[in-house]
Short mmCIF file of C-alpha atoms in Angstrom, two decimals:
data_model
loop_
_atom_site.label_atom_id
_atom_site.label_comp_id
_atom_site.label_asym_id
_atom_site.label_seq_id
_atom_site.Cartn_x
_atom_site.Cartn_y
_atom_site.Cartn_z
CA UNK L 14 -6.03 -27.87 1.69
CA UNK L 15 -7.45 -24.35 0.20
CA UNK L 16 -4.56 -22.11 -1.89
CA UNK L 17 -4.53 -18.94 -2.19
CA UNK L 18 -3.06 -17.08 -4.68
CA UNK L 19 -1.92 -13.85 -3.93
CA UNK L 20 0.17 -11.72 -6.89
CA UNK L 21 2.42 -9.18 -6.66
CA UNK L 22 3.09 -6.90 -9.64
CA UNK L 23 6.60 -7.69 -10.86
CA UNK L 24 7.63 -4.88 -13.33
CA UNK L 25 9.15 -2.83 -10.78
CA UNK L 26 9.99 -2.19 -7.57
CA UNK L 27 10.55 -4.30 -4.44
CA UNK L 28 8.78 -7.07 -5.69
CA UNK L 29 11.00 -9.51 -4.28
CA UNK L 30 10.87 -8.84 -1.26
CA UNK L 31 7.20 -8.67 -0.83
CA UNK L 32 7.65 -12.44 -1.94
CA UNK L 33 9.83 -13.09 0.81
CA UNK L 34 7.24 -11.32 3.49
CA UNK L 35 3.99 -13.19 1.70
CA UNK L 36 6.52 -16.82 2.27
CA UNK L 37 7.54 -16.65 5.80
CA UNK L 38 3.62 -16.28 6.65
CA UNK L 39 1.67 -19.42 8.44
CA UNK L 40 -1.81 -20.09 6.93
CA UNK L 41 -2.62 -23.12 9.44
CA UNK L 42 -4.90 -24.94 7.02
CA UNK L 43 -4.30 -22.73 3.87
CA UNK L 44 -1.65 -22.43 1.53
CA UNK L 45 -0.29 -19.28 -0.16
CA UNK L 46 0.81 -19.46 -3.08
CA UNK L 47 3.09 -16.41 -4.84
CA UNK L 48 2.72 -15.17 -8.25
CA UNK L 49 5.17 -12.50 -9.61
CA UNK L 50 2.77 -10.61 -11.83
CA UNK L 51 3.91 -9.41 -15.31
CA UNK L 52 1.14 -10.28 -18.01
CA UNK L 53 -2.76 -10.56 -18.07
CA UNK L 54 -2.44 -14.49 -17.78
CA UNK L 55 -0.45 -14.31 -14.36
CA UNK L 56 -2.98 -12.03 -13.07
CA UNK L 57 -5.19 -13.99 -14.00
CA UNK L 58 -4.12 -16.79 -11.35
CA UNK L 59 -4.19 -14.28 -8.41
CA UNK L 60 -7.23 -13.89 -5.89
CA UNK L 61 -5.12 -10.94 -4.66
CA UNK L 62 -2.29 -8.03 -5.91
CA UNK L 63 0.13 -6.14 -4.36
CA UNK L 64 1.79 -3.21 -5.96
CA UNK L 65 4.86 -2.56 -4.60
CA UNK L 66 6.72 0.52 -3.95
CA UNK L 67 9.52 1.55 -7.01
CA UNK L 68 8.75 4.75 -9.25
CA UNK L 69 4.77 5.24 -9.53
CA UNK L 70 5.28 6.68 -13.53
CA UNK L 71 7.98 4.09 -14.37
CA UNK L 72 5.41 1.17 -13.28
CA UNK L 73 2.39 2.65 -15.38
CA UNK L 74 4.26 2.60 -18.31
CA UNK L 75 5.79 -0.79 -17.86
CA UNK L 76 2.16 -2.25 -17.21
CA UNK L 77 1.02 -0.41 -20.41
CA UNK L 78 3.63 -1.95 -22.23
CA UNK L 79 2.86 -4.87 -20.92
CA UNK L 80 -1.04 -5.03 -21.58
CA UNK L 81 -1.50 -5.25 -18.09
CA UNK L 82 -3.29 -1.36 -17.83
CA UNK L 83 -6.72 -2.59 -18.30
CA UNK L 84 -7.01 -5.59 -16.51
CA UNK L 85 -4.91 -4.05 -13.83
CA UNK L 86 -7.87 -1.88 -13.50
CA UNK L 87 -10.47 -4.42 -13.85
CA UNK L 88 -8.57 -6.68 -11.20
CA UNK L 89 -9.22 -3.60 -9.09
CA UNK L 90 -12.48 -2.92 -9.13
CA UNK L 91 -13.29 -6.66 -8.37
CA UNK L 92 -10.58 -8.49 -6.09
CA UNK L 93 -8.31 -6.89 -2.93
CA UNK L 94 -5.40 -4.88 -3.55
CA UNK L 95 -2.53 -3.24 -1.36
CA UNK L 96 -0.45 -0.40 -2.61
CA UNK L 97 2.49 0.66 -1.06
CA UNK L 98 4.44 3.80 -1.76
CA UNK L 99 4.55 3.88 -5.59
CA UNK L 100 1.37 1.20 -5.43
CA UNK L 101 -0.20 3.77 -3.04
CA UNK L 102 -0.02 6.19 -5.54
CA UNK L 103 -1.66 4.09 -8.10
CA UNK L 104 -4.58 2.87 -6.08
CA UNK L 105 -5.87 6.77 -5.29
CA UNK L 106 -8.88 8.45 -6.91
CA UNK L 107 -6.13 11.75 -7.89
CA UNK L 108 -2.32 12.87 -7.31
CA UNK L 109 -0.89 15.83 -6.62
CA UNK L 110 2.36 16.87 -8.01
CA UNK L 111 2.62 14.15 -10.98
CA UNK L 112 5.49 14.36 -13.54
CA UNK L 113 4.53 16.02 -17.23
CA UNK L 114 1.92 14.69 -19.01
CA UNK L 115 0.22 13.30 -15.64
CA UNK L 116 -0.15 10.26 -14.03
CA UNK L 117 -1.58 7.16 -14.89
CA UNK L 118 -3.92 5.94 -11.90
CA UNK L 119 -6.08 2.82 -11.61
CA UNK L 120 -8.23 3.98 -8.62
CA UNK L 121 -9.93 2.56 -6.24
CA UNK L 122 -9.43 4.34 -2.72
CA UNK L 123 -10.98 7.64 -2.15
CA UNK L 124 -8.20 9.31 -1.12
CA UNK L 125 -6.19 12.40 -2.75
CA UNK L 126 -2.32 11.85 -2.59
CA UNK L 127 1.10 13.93 -3.36
CA UNK L 128 3.75 11.96 -5.00
CA UNK L 129 7.18 12.50 -2.95
CA UNK L 130 5.37 14.74 -0.71
CA UNK L 131 7.60 13.75 2.32
CA UNK L 132 10.66 14.75 0.17
CA UNK L 133 13.60 13.94 -2.23
CA UNK L 134 15.64 10.34 -1.55
CA UNK L 135 18.23 12.16 0.99
CA UNK L 136 15.08 13.63 3.25
CA UNK L 137 14.24 9.50 4.00
CA UNK L 138 13.13 8.71 7.45
CA UNK L 139 12.13 5.69 9.73
CA UNK L 140 9.36 5.80 12.50
CA UNK L 141 8.27 3.86 14.61
CA UNK L 142 3.77 3.72 14.33
CA UNK L 143 1.05 2.32 16.63
CA UNK L 144 -1.32 0.00 14.68
CA UNK L 145 -5.01 0.36 14.48
CA UNK L 146 -6.44 -3.28 14.18
CA UNK L 147 -3.39 -5.39 13.54
CA UNK L 148 -2.20 -8.40 15.25
CA UNK L 149 -0.20 -7.34 18.55
CA UNK L 150 -1.27 -3.51 17.66
CA UNK L 151 0.70 -2.04 21.13
CA UNK L 152 4.06 -3.33 19.75
CA UNK L 153 5.03 -0.48 17.45
CA UNK L 154 5.50 -1.32 13.79
CA UNK L 155 9.12 0.36 12.39
CA UNK L 156 8.13 2.08 9.02
CA UNK L 157 10.47 2.80 6.49
CA UNK L 158 9.50 6.05 4.00
CA UNK L 159 11.86 6.50 1.12
CA UNK L 160 10.32 8.85 -1.08
CA UNK L 161 7.26 8.66 0.49
CA UNK L 162 3.72 10.31 -0.84
CA UNK L 163 1.52 11.96 1.31
CA UNK L 164 -2.13 11.47 1.99
CA UNK L 165 -4.08 14.74 1.53
CA UNK L 166 -7.35 13.92 1.24
CA UNK L 167 -9.99 11.26 2.66
CA UNK L 168 -13.08 11.45 0.70
CA UNK L 169 -15.08 8.46 0.86
CA UNK L 170 -18.53 8.91 -0.25
CA UNK L 171 -21.93 7.73 1.25
CA UNK L 172 -22.47 4.86 -1.45
CA UNK L 173 -18.89 3.77 -1.01
CA UNK L 174 -16.94 1.65 1.60
CA UNK L 175 -15.64 3.39 4.71
CA UNK L 176 -12.07 4.66 5.56
CA UNK L 177 -10.51 2.83 8.66
CA UNK L 178 -7.10 4.35 9.66
CA UNK L 179 -4.77 1.50 10.78
CA UNK L 180 -1.79 4.21 11.02
CA UNK L 181 -0.75 7.53 11.73
CA UNK L 182 2.44 9.26 12.12
CA UNK L 183 2.35 11.54 15.77
CA UNK L 184 3.31 14.92 15.43
CA UNK L 185 5.81 14.54 17.94
CA UNK L 186 7.72 11.80 15.63
CA UNK L 187 7.84 14.08 12.51
CA UNK L 188 10.85 15.36 11.29
CA UNK L 189 10.76 19.04 12.63
CA UNK L 190 10.89 19.84 8.59
CA UNK L 191 7.54 18.61 7.44
CA UNK L 192 5.84 20.20 10.31
CA UNK L 193 3.78 22.53 9.41
CA UNK L 194 2.17 25.20 11.62
CA UNK L 195 -1.85 24.76 12.92
CA UNK L 196 -0.83 20.74 12.18
CA UNK L 197 -2.96 18.72 14.28
CA UNK L 198 -2.66 15.01 14.90
CA UNK L 199 -5.91 14.37 12.62
CA UNK L 200 -4.10 16.25 9.98
CA UNK L 201 -4.93 13.56 6.95
CA UNK L 202 -1.26 13.85 6.22
CA UNK L 203 -0.34 12.17 9.38
CA UNK L 204 -2.20 9.18 7.70
CA UNK L 205 0.25 6.57 6.80
CA UNK L 206 -1.72 3.04 6.49
CA UNK L 207 -5.67 2.85 5.78
CA UNK L 208 -8.49 0.22 4.39
CA UNK L 209 -11.48 0.74 2.83
CA UNK L 210 -13.26 -2.27 1.87
CA UNK L 211 -11.04 -4.79 0.86
CA UNK L 212 -8.33 -2.84 -0.39
CA UNK L 213 -5.11 -1.38 1.82
CA UNK L 214 -2.49 1.24 1.03
CA UNK L 215 0.81 2.04 3.15
CA UNK L 216 2.88 4.94 2.20
CA UNK L 217 5.39 3.73 3.70
CA UNK L 218 7.99 0.09 2.91
CA UNK L 219 6.63 -2.93 5.31
CA UNK L 220 8.42 -5.56 3.23
CA UNK L 221 11.28 -3.77 4.52
CA UNK L 222 11.53 -5.28 7.88
CA UNK L 223 11.14 -8.73 8.87
CA UNK L 224 7.72 -7.46 10.86
CA UNK L 225 5.41 -9.21 8.43
CA UNK L 226 2.47 -8.21 10.38
CA UNK L 227 1.01 -5.81 7.85
CA UNK L 228 1.19 -8.95 4.92
CA UNK L 229 -0.69 -10.82 7.37
CA UNK L 230 -3.07 -8.57 8.21
CA UNK L 231 -3.69 -7.93 4.57
CA UNK L 232 -4.47 -12.10 3.54
CA UNK L 233 -6.49 -12.61 6.30
CA UNK L 234 -8.32 -9.67 6.41
CA UNK L 235 -8.24 -8.69 2.97
CA UNK L 236 -7.77 -11.32 0.95
CA UNK L 237 -9.80 -13.85 3.29
CA UNK L 238 -12.80 -11.97 4.41
CA UNK L 239 -15.37 -11.89 2.13
#
């Protein structure tokens, strides 16, 4: 039986919840091995990686202290990576609203993102999302946004993999305080899930539900699809 090893960066954040979601998946004739990544040796065992939500500057600092900064950058250049919330910030090309001293990024996805773009912890919210290209896409996915980043720009160049939008927040479901004048449904700030090549980015927390469709999508379409 083929074994596929998916790592979860386990320095800070919701890594245990991602592990539970992966362990619920049924991959038929393949065995899924979950690796909690805390060292470069752990990372070397992985075919793909999930970077969980948490606090992006803290995750970057702990990765540097663990000797993981450069191995993570190299891994991101060659293998599938999914970033959720804080992980989405780390996968971005550039970030707005970084803390004093800047924000170390892994890169990998051609977007500009804003930290805490939807506001503070007390302004967290949940909405049902319509999905594009994911199993049972007509069934809404209940998404939790907690100090979520906001996508500001999609900037895929001609020599890069195209960006596919997987989910947007409909304007009528946005909290009123977040709607700006002249904002349209195609505004990049409505994008909350996207794929570029074998990388996946979600600004919300799929691991906080028992709906595992995003985890299945990542494994089936980003990890197992060459």
